[in-house]
Amino acid sequence: MDLKDKFESYGFNYAAIDIGSNAVRLLIKHVEEDRNGKATFSKVLLLRVPLRLGFDVFAMGKLSERKEKDMIRLMDAFQNLMKIYDVEDYRACATSAMRDAKNGKAIIKRIKKKTGINIEIIDGQEEAKMVYNNHIECMEDRNGNYMYVDVGGGSTEINLLSQGELVCSRSYNIGTVRILNKAVKSSEWERLKTDMADIAKSYPGTNIIGSGGNINKIYRLVEKKDKKEQKMPVEALHELHDSLKVLSVEERMEKYQLKPDRADVIVPAGEIFTTIADIIHANYVYVPVIGLSDGIIDGLYAHHLEEEKAALGGN
């Protein structure tokens, strides 16, 4: 390998494991730097497994033995894949379902012992900030007011951006799997609605940036959208949501070619997005198709740069 080949192949693979309430994801990205130190991120692998941990947790308060076994098998598989792809560093983050599971910490210890994968339970605020940190770099136009809304199975994370600056982060125990399990407290809905009304007064003209598998699917399904700017009008979101909610899960699968683990959660996701959009009087929902996994890898790379800088004596 000559010097040119060596330079061109320089880079590292980083991995993110996102353990959500509906699905568990493994994302591996290759990060390469040019001569000026500018980094390019390219996706190497993305796996999504619908373990649906939230269905256990929000109904029983804990994870079943079956789900624990599935988690161990999956983490073992992810560990082997990270070895095959020569991953430099990884971070595994568990969100709402594992936060709420009475046996969550004990299961995490057993997973670490059996697979070597170290899982961190992160709170809603950290989850919101990680997702925000990833998206701010992708925004071409940082002017104006945007509400970043990440809807998961167990929680909804919200970041308010004004003129490119983070104004506030909020986390609500309102998620798609929680809604299906009738496990959302009415007081939590009221807190969300009150907060949104306050934001609408202080930050008029706020539009939504949507994150999560459901809004990505909704965006693909709606006909009225601006593909160049990756946005859809709120009225198009309403129209699709109204069409979906009157159908049974089987009818949604047939009419819209949805998988079973998407066909049930897509309606509560639409409910969350339309509720927020109506209260803040949003006109558009932007759907840039990024999420927590991307934010985790951004954080790993930033940490790598800090270590490199420290090794060079801070210069």
PDB file of C-alpha atoms in Angstrom:
ATOM      1  CA  MET A   1       0.000   0.000   0.000  1.00  0.00           C
ATOM      2  CA  ASP A   2       1.534   3.334  -1.029  1.00  0.00           C
ATOM      3  CA  LEU A   3       1.094   6.591   0.915  1.00  0.00           C
ATOM      4  CA  LYS A   4      -1.874   7.707  -1.239  1.00  0.00           C
ATOM      5  CA  ASP A   5      -3.735   4.446  -0.625  1.00  0.00           C
ATOM      6  CA  LYS A   6      -2.951   4.656   3.070  1.00  0.00           C
ATOM      7  CA  PHE A   7      -4.290   8.213   3.258  1.00  0.00           C
ATOM      8  CA  GLU A   8      -7.424   7.386   1.292  1.00  0.00           C
ATOM      9  CA  SER A   9      -8.257   4.429   3.518  1.00  0.00           C
ATOM     10  CA  TYR A  10      -7.663   6.339   6.749  1.00  0.00           C
ATOM     11  CA  GLY A  11     -10.613   6.402   9.068  1.00  0.00           C
ATOM     12  CA  PHE A  12     -12.463   4.576  11.800  1.00  0.00           C
ATOM     13  CA  ASN A  13     -15.689   2.672  12.216  1.00  0.00           C
ATOM     14  CA  TYR A  14     -17.919   3.755  15.096  1.00  0.00           C
ATOM     15  CA  ALA A  15     -21.048   1.974  16.298  1.00  0.00           C
ATOM     16  CA  ALA A  16     -24.206   3.050  18.106  1.00  0.00           C
ATOM     17  CA  ILE A  17     -26.685   0.724  19.775  1.00  0.00           C
ATOM     18  CA  ASP A  18     -30.057   2.361  20.431  1.00  0.00           C
ATOM     19  CA  ILE A  19     -32.275   0.265  22.707  1.00  0.00           C
ATOM     20  CA  GLY A  20     -35.723   1.783  22.323  1.00  0.00           C
ATOM     21  CA  SER A  21     -39.171   0.811  23.524  1.00  0.00           C
ATOM     22  CA  ASN A  22     -40.272  -0.480  20.116  1.00  0.00           C
ATOM     23  CA  ALA A  23     -37.065  -1.456  18.321  1.00  0.00           C
ATOM     24  CA  VAL A  24     -33.347  -1.989  18.942  1.00  0.00           C
ATOM     25  CA  ARG A  25     -30.917  -0.602  16.359  1.00  0.00           C
ATOM     26  CA  LEU A  26     -27.273  -1.100  15.508  1.00  0.00           C
ATOM     27  CA  LEU A  27     -25.733   1.637  13.357  1.00  0.00           C
ATOM     28  CA  ILE A  28     -22.129   1.479  12.150  1.00  0.00           C
ATOM     29  CA  LYS A  29     -20.603   4.478  10.388  1.00  0.00           C
ATOM     30  CA  HIS A  30     -17.197   4.977   8.797  1.00  0.00           C
ATOM     31  CA  VAL A  31     -15.643   8.329   9.625  1.00  0.00           C
ATOM     32  CA  GLU A  32     -12.915   9.600   7.339  1.00  0.00           C
ATOM     33  CA  GLU A  33     -10.983  12.873   7.541  1.00  0.00           C
ATOM     34  CA  ASP A  34      -9.545  14.805   4.600  1.00  0.00           C
ATOM     35  CA  ARG A  35      -6.243  16.704   4.631  1.00  0.00           C
ATOM     36  CA  ASN A  36      -7.934  19.690   6.310  1.00  0.00           C
ATOM     37  CA  GLY A  37      -9.402  17.563   9.093  1.00  0.00           C
ATOM     38  CA  LYS A  38     -12.958  17.727   7.724  1.00  0.00           C
ATOM     39  CA  ALA A  39     -14.846  14.555   8.597  1.00  0.00           C
ATOM     40  CA  THR A  40     -17.100  12.586   6.260  1.00  0.00           C
ATOM     41  CA  PHE A  41     -19.573  10.126   7.794  1.00  0.00           C
ATOM     42  CA  SER A  42     -20.799   7.194   5.696  1.00  0.00           C
ATOM     43  CA  LYS A  43     -23.237   4.502   6.792  1.00  0.00           C
ATOM     44  CA  VAL A  44     -21.744   1.012   6.790  1.00  0.00           C
ATOM     45  CA  LEU A  45     -24.532  -0.976   8.435  1.00  0.00           C
ATOM     46  CA  LEU A  46     -27.963  -0.366   9.936  1.00  0.00           C
ATOM     47  CA  LEU A  47     -29.940  -3.145  11.600  1.00  0.00           C
ATOM     48  CA  ARG A  48     -33.351  -2.737  13.212  1.00  0.00           C
ATOM     49  CA  VAL A  49     -34.885  -5.513  15.317  1.00  0.00           C
ATOM     50  CA  PRO A  50     -38.443  -4.967  16.668  1.00  0.00           C
ATOM     51  CA  LEU A  51     -37.927  -6.408  20.176  1.00  0.00           C
ATOM     52  CA  ARG A  52     -40.833  -4.281  21.497  1.00  0.00           C
ATOM     53  CA  LEU A  53     -39.532  -4.070  25.074  1.00  0.00           C
ATOM     54  CA  GLY A  54     -42.116  -1.429  25.931  1.00  0.00           C
ATOM     55  CA  PHE A  55     -45.027  -3.849  25.571  1.00  0.00           C
ATOM     56  CA  ASP A  56     -43.689  -5.749  28.605  1.00  0.00           C
ATOM     57  CA  VAL A  57     -42.543  -2.766  30.624  1.00  0.00           C
ATOM     58  CA  PHE A  58     -45.580  -0.502  30.219  1.00  0.00           C
ATOM     59  CA  ALA A  59     -47.976  -3.384  30.962  1.00  0.00           C
ATOM     60  CA  MET A  60     -46.113  -5.226  33.768  1.00  0.00           C
ATOM     61  CA  GLY A  61     -43.500  -2.744  34.947  1.00  0.00           C
ATOM     62  CA  LYS A  62     -40.650  -5.104  34.063  1.00  0.00           C
ATOM     63  CA  LEU A  63     -39.076  -7.118  31.255  1.00  0.00           C
ATOM     64  CA  SER A  64     -40.088 -10.769  30.906  1.00  0.00           C
ATOM     65  CA  GLU A  65     -37.596 -13.632  30.954  1.00  0.00           C
ATOM     66  CA  ARG A  66     -38.240 -14.154  27.229  1.00  0.00           C
ATOM     67  CA  LYS A  67     -37.365 -10.532  26.408  1.00  0.00           C
ATOM     68  CA  GLU A  68     -34.208 -10.776  28.506  1.00  0.00           C
ATOM     69  CA  LYS A  69     -33.104 -13.876  26.580  1.00  0.00           C
ATOM     70  CA  ASP A  70     -33.827 -12.120  23.287  1.00  0.00           C
ATOM     71  CA  MET A  71     -31.817  -9.088  24.446  1.00  0.00           C
ATOM     72  CA  ILE A  72     -28.822 -11.269  25.361  1.00  0.00           C
ATOM     73  CA  ARG A  73     -28.931 -13.058  21.996  1.00  0.00           C
ATOM     74  CA  LEU A  74     -29.195  -9.750  20.151  1.00  0.00           C
ATOM     75  CA  MET A  75     -26.361  -8.041  22.058  1.00  0.00           C
ATOM     76  CA  ASP A  76     -24.174 -11.100  21.434  1.00  0.00           C
ATOM     77  CA  ALA A  77     -24.933 -10.815  17.700  1.00  0.00           C
ATOM     78  CA  PHE A  78     -24.193  -7.063  17.745  1.00  0.00           C
ATOM     79  CA  GLN A  79     -20.897  -7.707  19.555  1.00  0.00           C
ATOM     80  CA  ASN A  80     -19.836 -10.163  16.839  1.00  0.00           C
ATOM     81  CA  LEU A  81     -20.869  -7.779  14.060  1.00  0.00           C
ATOM     82  CA  MET A  82     -18.829  -4.970  15.638  1.00  0.00           C
ATOM     83  CA  LYS A  83     -15.790  -7.290  15.661  1.00  0.00           C
ATOM     84  CA  ILE A  84     -16.334  -8.219  12.002  1.00  0.00           C
ATOM     85  CA  TYR A  85     -16.587  -4.532  11.054  1.00  0.00           C
ATOM     86  CA  ASP A  86     -13.519  -3.663  13.144  1.00  0.00           C
ATOM     87  CA  VAL A  87     -15.339  -1.044  15.213  1.00  0.00           C
ATOM     88  CA  GLU A  88     -13.003   1.388  16.965  1.00  0.00           C
ATOM     89  CA  ASP A  89     -15.490   2.465  19.631  1.00  0.00           C
ATOM     90  CA  TYR A  90     -19.176   2.048  20.430  1.00  0.00           C
ATOM     91  CA  ARG A  91     -21.835   3.295  22.803  1.00  0.00           C
ATOM     92  CA  ALA A  92     -25.018   1.448  23.747  1.00  0.00           C
ATOM     93  CA  CYS A  93     -27.848   3.605  25.097  1.00  0.00           C
ATOM     94  CA  ALA A  94     -31.174   2.420  26.481  1.00  0.00           C
ATOM     95  CA  THR A  95     -34.092   4.817  26.686  1.00  0.00           C
ATOM     96  CA  SER A  96     -37.622   4.883  28.070  1.00  0.00           C
ATOM     97  CA  ALA A  97     -38.525   1.177  28.438  1.00  0.00           C
ATOM     98  CA  MET A  98     -35.290   0.241  30.209  1.00  0.00           C
ATOM     99  CA  ARG A  99     -35.525   3.390  32.349  1.00  0.00           C
ATOM    100  CA  ASP A 100     -38.943   2.280  33.597  1.00  0.00           C
ATOM    101  CA  ALA A 101     -38.291  -1.471  33.940  1.00  0.00           C
ATOM    102  CA  LYS A 102     -37.969  -2.533  37.597  1.00  0.00           C
ATOM    103  CA  ASN A 103     -35.457  -5.197  36.561  1.00  0.00           C
ATOM    104  CA  GLY A 104     -33.701  -3.035  33.940  1.00  0.00           C
ATOM    105  CA  LYS A 105     -30.444  -2.491  35.852  1.00  0.00           C
ATOM    106  CA  ALA A 106     -30.166  -6.162  36.834  1.00  0.00           C
ATOM    107  CA  ILE A 107     -30.676  -7.241  33.209  1.00  0.00           C
ATOM    108  CA  ILE A 108     -28.039  -4.766  32.022  1.00  0.00           C
ATOM    109  CA  LYS A 109     -25.544  -6.313  34.466  1.00  0.00           C
ATOM    110  CA  ARG A 110     -26.298  -9.806  33.157  1.00  0.00           C
ATOM    111  CA  ILE A 111     -25.966  -8.622  29.537  1.00  0.00           C
ATOM    112  CA  LYS A 112     -22.557  -7.112  30.344  1.00  0.00           C
ATOM    113  CA  LYS A 113     -21.414 -10.365  31.972  1.00  0.00           C
ATOM    114  CA  LYS A 114     -22.640 -12.604  29.135  1.00  0.00           C
ATOM    115  CA  THR A 115     -21.864 -10.473  26.063  1.00  0.00           C
ATOM    116  CA  GLY A 116     -19.386  -7.794  27.127  1.00  0.00           C
ATOM    117  CA  ILE A 117     -21.741  -5.046  25.902  1.00  0.00           C
ATOM    118  CA  ASN A 118     -21.954  -2.169  28.354  1.00  0.00           C
ATOM    119  CA  ILE A 119     -25.407  -0.531  28.211  1.00  0.00           C
ATOM    120  CA  GLU A 120     -26.087   2.920  29.653  1.00  0.00           C
ATOM    121  CA  ILE A 121     -29.576   4.010  30.641  1.00  0.00           C
ATOM    122  CA  ILE A 122     -29.880   7.639  29.566  1.00  0.00           C
ATOM    123  CA  ASP A 123     -32.535  10.070  30.740  1.00  0.00           C
ATOM    124  CA  GLY A 124     -34.913  11.926  28.457  1.00  0.00           C
ATOM    125  CA  GLN A 125     -32.983  15.203  28.613  1.00  0.00           C
ATOM    126  CA  GLU A 126     -29.716  13.564  27.514  1.00  0.00           C
ATOM    127  CA  GLU A 127     -31.566  11.724  24.750  1.00  0.00           C
ATOM    128  CA  ALA A 128     -33.054  15.015  23.517  1.00  0.00           C
ATOM    129  CA  LYS A 129     -29.681  16.791  23.563  1.00  0.00           C
ATOM    130  CA  MET A 130     -27.914  13.969  21.721  1.00  0.00           C
ATOM    131  CA  VAL A 131     -30.469  14.045  18.931  1.00  0.00           C
ATOM    132  CA  TYR A 132     -30.290  17.859  18.789  1.00  0.00           C
ATOM    133  CA  ASN A 133     -26.486  17.871  18.606  1.00  0.00           C
ATOM    134  CA  ASN A 134     -26.648  15.640  15.556  1.00  0.00           C
ATOM    135  CA  HIS A 135     -29.274  17.674  13.755  1.00  0.00           C
ATOM    136  CA  ILE A 136     -27.878  21.177  14.263  1.00  0.00           C
ATOM    137  CA  GLU A 137     -24.931  20.272  12.000  1.00  0.00           C
ATOM    138  CA  CYS A 138     -27.323  19.180   9.232  1.00  0.00           C
ATOM    139  CA  MET A 139     -29.388  22.376   9.221  1.00  0.00           C
ATOM    140  CA  GLU A 140     -28.659  24.626   6.283  1.00  0.00           C
ATOM    141  CA  ASP A 141     -31.009  27.365   7.480  1.00  0.00           C
ATOM    142  CA  ARG A 142     -30.664  27.914  11.216  1.00  0.00           C
ATOM    143  CA  ASN A 143     -32.779  31.061  11.241  1.00  0.00           C
ATOM    144  CA  GLY A 144     -36.288  31.027  12.615  1.00  0.00           C
ATOM    145  CA  ASN A 145     -37.910  28.844  15.258  1.00  0.00           C
ATOM    146  CA  TYR A 146     -37.925  25.058  15.062  1.00  0.00           C
ATOM    147  CA  MET A 147     -39.229  22.428  17.421  1.00  0.00           C
ATOM    148  CA  TYR A 148     -37.321  19.177  17.172  1.00  0.00           C
ATOM    149  CA  VAL A 149     -39.768  16.379  18.056  1.00  0.00           C
ATOM    150  CA  ASP A 150     -38.447  12.832  18.490  1.00  0.00           C
ATOM    151  CA  VAL A 151     -41.286  10.355  19.075  1.00  0.00           C
ATOM    152  CA  GLY A 152     -40.289   6.969  20.467  1.00  0.00           C
ATOM    153  CA  GLY A 153     -42.124   4.000  21.889  1.00  0.00           C
ATOM    154  CA  GLY A 154     -41.917   5.187  25.477  1.00  0.00           C
ATOM    155  CA  SER A 155     -41.261   8.902  25.375  1.00  0.00           C
ATOM    156  CA  THR A 156     -41.304  12.055  23.272  1.00  0.00           C
ATOM    157  CA  GLU A 157     -38.234  14.295  23.347  1.00  0.00           C
ATOM    158  CA  ILE A 158     -38.529  17.940  22.388  1.00  0.00           C
ATOM    159  CA  ASN A 159     -35.853  20.551  21.651  1.00  0.00           C
ATOM    160  CA  LEU A 160     -36.744  24.146  20.875  1.00  0.00           C
ATOM    161  CA  LEU A 161     -34.296  25.943  18.584  1.00  0.00           C
ATOM    162  CA  SER A 162     -34.403  29.676  17.939  1.00  0.00           C
ATOM    163  CA  GLN A 163     -31.957  31.259  15.477  1.00  0.00           C
ATOM    164  CA  GLY A 164     -29.835  28.099  15.666  1.00  0.00           C
ATOM    165  CA  GLU A 165     -29.553  28.161  19.463  1.00  0.00           C
ATOM    166  CA  LEU A 166     -31.010  25.541  21.807  1.00  0.00           C
ATOM    167  CA  VAL A 167     -33.611  27.280  23.985  1.00  0.00           C
ATOM    168  CA  CYS A 168     -34.913  24.311  25.972  1.00  0.00           C
ATOM    169  CA  SER A 169     -35.155  20.515  26.048  1.00  0.00           C
ATOM    170  CA  ARG A 170     -38.148  18.608  27.381  1.00  0.00           C
ATOM    171  CA  SER A 171     -38.961  14.936  27.817  1.00  0.00           C
ATOM    172  CA  TYR A 172     -42.471  13.500  28.207  1.00  0.00           C
ATOM    173  CA  ASN A 173     -43.514   9.959  29.114  1.00  0.00           C
ATOM    174  CA  ILE A 174     -45.775   9.874  26.076  1.00  0.00           C
ATOM    175  CA  GLY A 175     -44.793   7.330  23.438  1.00  0.00           C
ATOM    176  CA  THR A 176     -46.428   5.113  20.849  1.00  0.00           C
ATOM    177  CA  VAL A 177     -46.156   1.863  22.811  1.00  0.00           C
ATOM    178  CA  ARG A 178     -47.274   3.616  26.011  1.00  0.00           C
ATOM    179  CA  ILE A 179     -50.377   4.911  24.222  1.00  0.00           C
ATOM    180  CA  LEU A 180     -51.199   1.444  22.844  1.00  0.00           C
ATOM    181  CA  ASN A 181     -50.855   0.055  26.377  1.00  0.00           C
ATOM    182  CA  LYS A 182     -53.027   2.889  27.775  1.00  0.00           C
ATOM    183  CA  ALA A 183     -50.109   3.698  30.081  1.00  0.00           C
ATOM    184  CA  VAL A 184     -49.934   7.483  29.535  1.00  0.00           C
ATOM    185  CA  LYS A 185     -51.130   9.556  32.491  1.00  0.00           C
ATOM    186  CA  SER A 186     -53.591  12.340  31.654  1.00  0.00           C
ATOM    187  CA  SER A 187     -51.392  14.696  33.701  1.00  0.00           C
ATOM    188  CA  GLU A 188     -48.511  14.013  31.282  1.00  0.00           C
ATOM    189  CA  TRP A 189     -50.661  14.990  28.287  1.00  0.00           C
ATOM    190  CA  GLU A 190     -51.678  18.170  30.161  1.00  0.00           C
ATOM    191  CA  ARG A 191     -48.022  19.003  30.892  1.00  0.00           C
ATOM    192  CA  LEU A 192     -47.166  18.592  27.210  1.00  0.00           C
ATOM    193  CA  LYS A 193     -50.111  20.734  26.068  1.00  0.00           C
ATOM    194  CA  THR A 194     -49.387  23.496  28.607  1.00  0.00           C
ATOM    195  CA  ASP A 195     -45.704  23.616  27.624  1.00  0.00           C
ATOM    196  CA  MET A 196     -46.563  23.734  23.913  1.00  0.00           C
ATOM    197  CA  ALA A 197     -49.074  26.568  24.453  1.00  0.00           C
ATOM    198  CA  ASP A 198     -46.422  28.571  26.358  1.00  0.00           C
ATOM    199  CA  ILE A 199     -43.902  28.010  23.561  1.00  0.00           C
ATOM    200  CA  ALA A 200     -46.460  29.058  20.923  1.00  0.00           C
ATOM    201  CA  LYS A 201     -46.894  32.416  22.690  1.00  0.00           C
ATOM    202  CA  SER A 202     -43.184  33.097  23.148  1.00  0.00           C
ATOM    203  CA  TYR A 203     -41.939  31.668  19.833  1.00  0.00           C
ATOM    204  CA  PRO A 204     -44.512  32.278  17.074  1.00  0.00           C
ATOM    205  CA  GLY A 205     -43.975  30.792  13.624  1.00  0.00           C
ATOM    206  CA  THR A 206     -42.381  27.612  14.964  1.00  0.00           C
ATOM    207  CA  ASN A 207     -42.201  24.646  12.594  1.00  0.00           C
ATOM    208  CA  ILE A 208     -41.442  21.023  13.470  1.00  0.00           C
ATOM    209  CA  ILE A 209     -38.416  18.875  12.689  1.00  0.00           C
ATOM    210  CA  GLY A 210     -39.619  15.290  13.087  1.00  0.00           C
ATOM    211  CA  SER A 211     -37.512  12.325  14.140  1.00  0.00           C
ATOM    212  CA  GLY A 212     -38.232   8.632  14.590  1.00  0.00           C
ATOM    213  CA  GLY A 213     -39.251   5.696  12.424  1.00  0.00           C
ATOM    214  CA  ASN A 214     -42.932   6.635  12.362  1.00  0.00           C
ATOM    215  CA  ILE A 215     -42.563  10.162  11.029  1.00  0.00           C
ATOM    216  CA  ASN A 216     -40.076   8.861   8.446  1.00  0.00           C
ATOM    217  CA  LYS A 217     -42.707   6.366   7.268  1.00  0.00           C
ATOM    218  CA  ILE A 218     -45.484   9.001   7.339  1.00  0.00           C
ATOM    219  CA  TYR A 219     -43.320  11.306   5.202  1.00  0.00           C
ATOM    220  CA  ARG A 220     -42.786   8.526   2.647  1.00  0.00           C
ATOM    221  CA  LEU A 221     -46.534   7.804   2.531  1.00  0.00           C
ATOM    222  CA  VAL A 222     -47.862  11.360   2.096  1.00  0.00           C
ATOM    223  CA  GLU A 223     -48.262  12.600  -1.464  1.00  0.00           C
ATOM    224  CA  LYS A 224     -48.103  16.350  -0.755  1.00  0.00           C
ATOM    225  CA  LYS A 225     -44.479  17.066   0.169  1.00  0.00           C
ATOM    226  CA  ASP A 226     -41.416  19.068  -0.803  1.00  0.00           C
ATOM    227  CA  LYS A 227     -38.728  16.459  -1.503  1.00  0.00           C
ATOM    228  CA  LYS A 228     -35.971  19.024  -1.992  1.00  0.00           C
ATOM    229  CA  GLU A 229     -36.468  20.588   1.442  1.00  0.00           C
ATOM    230  CA  GLN A 230     -37.597  17.274   3.001  1.00  0.00           C
ATOM    231  CA  LYS A 231     -40.772  18.753   4.438  1.00  0.00           C
ATOM    232  CA  MET A 232     -44.535  18.166   4.340  1.00  0.00           C
ATOM    233  CA  PRO A 233     -47.415  20.491   5.203  1.00  0.00           C
ATOM    234  CA  VAL A 234     -49.148  19.794   8.522  1.00  0.00           C
ATOM    235  CA  GLU A 235     -52.437  19.406   6.621  1.00  0.00           C
ATOM    236  CA  ALA A 236     -50.911  16.433   4.715  1.00  0.00           C
ATOM    237  CA  LEU A 237     -49.912  14.874   8.047  1.00  0.00           C
ATOM    238  CA  HIS A 238     -53.493  15.343   9.291  1.00  0.00           C
ATOM    239  CA  GLU A 239     -54.986  13.818   6.140  1.00  0.00           C
ATOM    240  CA  LEU A 240     -52.859  10.678   6.358  1.00  0.00           C
ATOM    241  CA  HIS A 241     -53.408  10.349  10.112  1.00  0.00           C
ATOM    242  CA  ASP A 242     -57.179  10.607   9.623  1.00  0.00           C
ATOM    243  CA  SER A 243     -57.024   7.901   6.936  1.00  0.00           C
ATOM    244  CA  LEU A 244     -54.898   5.564   9.068  1.00  0.00           C
ATOM    245  CA  LYS A 245     -56.745   5.828  12.373  1.00  0.00           C
ATOM    246  CA  VAL A 246     -60.073   4.525  11.009  1.00  0.00           C
ATOM    247  CA  LEU A 247     -58.425   1.355   9.669  1.00  0.00           C
ATOM    248  CA  SER A 248     -57.612  -1.818  11.594  1.00  0.00           C
ATOM    249  CA  VAL A 249     -53.947  -2.848  11.908  1.00  0.00           C
ATOM    250  CA  GLU A 250     -54.492  -5.480   9.191  1.00  0.00           C
ATOM    251  CA  GLU A 251     -56.108  -2.921   6.863  1.00  0.00           C
ATOM    252  CA  ARG A 252     -53.206  -0.497   7.375  1.00  0.00           C
ATOM    253  CA  MET A 253     -50.767  -3.291   6.526  1.00  0.00           C
ATOM    254  CA  GLU A 254     -52.643  -4.116   3.339  1.00  0.00           C
ATOM    255  CA  LYS A 255     -53.421  -0.596   2.115  1.00  0.00           C
ATOM    256  CA  TYR A 256     -50.067   1.024   2.954  1.00  0.00           C
ATOM    257  CA  GLN A 257     -47.750  -2.033   2.854  1.00  0.00           C
ATOM    258  CA  LEU A 258     -46.764  -1.587   6.496  1.00  0.00           C
ATOM    259  CA  LYS A 259     -45.017  -4.189   8.642  1.00  0.00           C
ATOM    260  CA  PRO A 260     -46.979  -5.355  11.722  1.00  0.00           C
ATOM    261  CA  ASP A 261     -44.613  -3.572  14.130  1.00  0.00           C
ATOM    262  CA  ARG A 262     -45.132  -0.299  12.224  1.00  0.00           C
ATOM    263  CA  ALA A 263     -48.856  -0.616  11.482  1.00  0.00           C
ATOM    264  CA  ASP A 264     -49.898  -0.434  15.146  1.00  0.00           C
ATOM    265  CA  VAL A 265     -47.581   2.349  16.383  1.00  0.00           C
ATOM    266  CA  ILE A 266     -47.956   4.714  13.403  1.00  0.00           C
ATOM    267  CA  VAL A 267     -51.379   5.971  14.583  1.00  0.00           C
ATOM    268  CA  PRO A 268     -50.342   6.976  18.137  1.00  0.00           C
ATOM    269  CA  ALA A 269     -47.260   8.627  16.586  1.00  0.00           C
ATOM    270  CA  GLY A 270     -49.544  10.640  14.310  1.00  0.00           C
ATOM    271  CA  GLU A 271     -51.614  11.623  17.336  1.00  0.00           C
ATOM    272  CA  ILE A 272     -48.536  13.003  19.111  1.00  0.00           C
ATOM    273  CA  PHE A 273     -47.283  14.928  16.072  1.00  0.00           C
ATOM    274  CA  THR A 274     -50.683  16.402  15.138  1.00  0.00           C
ATOM    275  CA  THR A 275     -51.355  17.428  18.763  1.00  0.00           C
ATOM    276  CA  ILE A 276     -48.058  19.321  18.981  1.00  0.00           C
ATOM    277  CA  ALA A 277     -48.385  20.817  15.477  1.00  0.00           C
ATOM    278  CA  ASP A 278     -51.878  22.154  16.187  1.00  0.00           C
ATOM    279  CA  ILE A 279     -50.975  23.750  19.528  1.00  0.00           C
ATOM    280  CA  ILE A 280     -47.859  25.529  18.224  1.00  0.00           C
ATOM    281  CA  HIS A 281     -49.609  26.419  14.911  1.00  0.00           C
ATOM    282  CA  ALA A 282     -46.891  24.767  12.811  1.00  0.00           C
ATOM    283  CA  ASN A 283     -47.217  24.918   9.031  1.00  0.00           C
ATOM    284  CA  TYR A 284     -44.613  22.300   8.124  1.00  0.00           C
ATOM    285  CA  VAL A 285     -42.917  19.169   9.438  1.00  0.00           C
ATOM    286  CA  TYR A 286     -39.333  18.699   8.234  1.00  0.00           C
ATOM    287  CA  VAL A 287     -38.186  15.055   8.121  1.00  0.00           C
ATOM    288  CA  PRO A 288     -34.392  14.812   7.719  1.00  0.00           C
ATOM    289  CA  VAL A 289     -34.213  11.066   8.680  1.00  0.00           C
ATOM    290  CA  ILE A 290     -31.749  11.201  11.558  1.00  0.00           C
ATOM    291  CA  GLY A 291     -32.022  10.046  15.127  1.00  0.00           C
ATOM    292  CA  LEU A 292     -30.412   9.015  18.390  1.00  0.00           C
ATOM    293  CA  SER A 293     -27.997   6.534  16.762  1.00  0.00           C
ATOM    294  CA  ASP A 294     -26.524   9.330  14.622  1.00  0.00           C
ATOM    295  CA  GLY A 295     -26.206  11.531  17.712  1.00  0.00           C
ATOM    296  CA  ILE A 296     -24.366   8.766  19.593  1.00  0.00           C
ATOM    297  CA  ILE A 297     -21.812   8.392  16.773  1.00  0.00           C
ATOM    298  CA  ASP A 298     -21.319  12.169  16.604  1.00  0.00           C
ATOM    299  CA  GLY A 299     -20.545  12.088  20.329  1.00  0.00           C
ATOM    300  CA  LEU A 300     -18.049   9.227  19.926  1.00  0.00           C
ATOM    301  CA  TYR A 301     -16.227  11.072  17.153  1.00  0.00           C
ATOM    302  CA  ALA A 302     -16.141  14.319  19.173  1.00  0.00           C
ATOM    303  CA  HIS A 303     -14.654  12.360  22.100  1.00  0.00           C
ATOM    304  CA  HIS A 304     -12.047  10.850  19.746  1.00  0.00           C
ATOM    305  CA  LEU A 305     -11.057  14.373  18.605  1.00  0.00           C
ATOM    306  CA  GLU A 306     -10.727  15.561  22.215  1.00  0.00           C
ATOM    307  CA  GLU A 307      -8.473  12.600  23.057  1.00  0.00           C
ATOM    308  CA  GLU A 308      -6.368  13.261  19.954  1.00  0.00           C
ATOM    309  CA  LYS A 309      -6.023  16.925  20.910  1.00  0.00           C
ATOM    310  CA  ALA A 310      -5.038  16.025  24.488  1.00  0.00           C
ATOM    311  CA  ALA A 311      -2.419  13.564  23.197  1.00  0.00           C
ATOM    312  CA  LEU A 312      -0.915  16.369  21.094  1.00  0.00           C
ATOM    313  CA  GLY A 313      -0.725  18.613  24.144  1.00  0.00           C
ATOM    314  CA  GLY A 314      -3.861  20.619  23.384  1.00  0.00           C
ATOM    315  CA  ASN A 315      -2.468  22.187  20.195  1.00  0.00           C
TER     316      ASN A 315
END
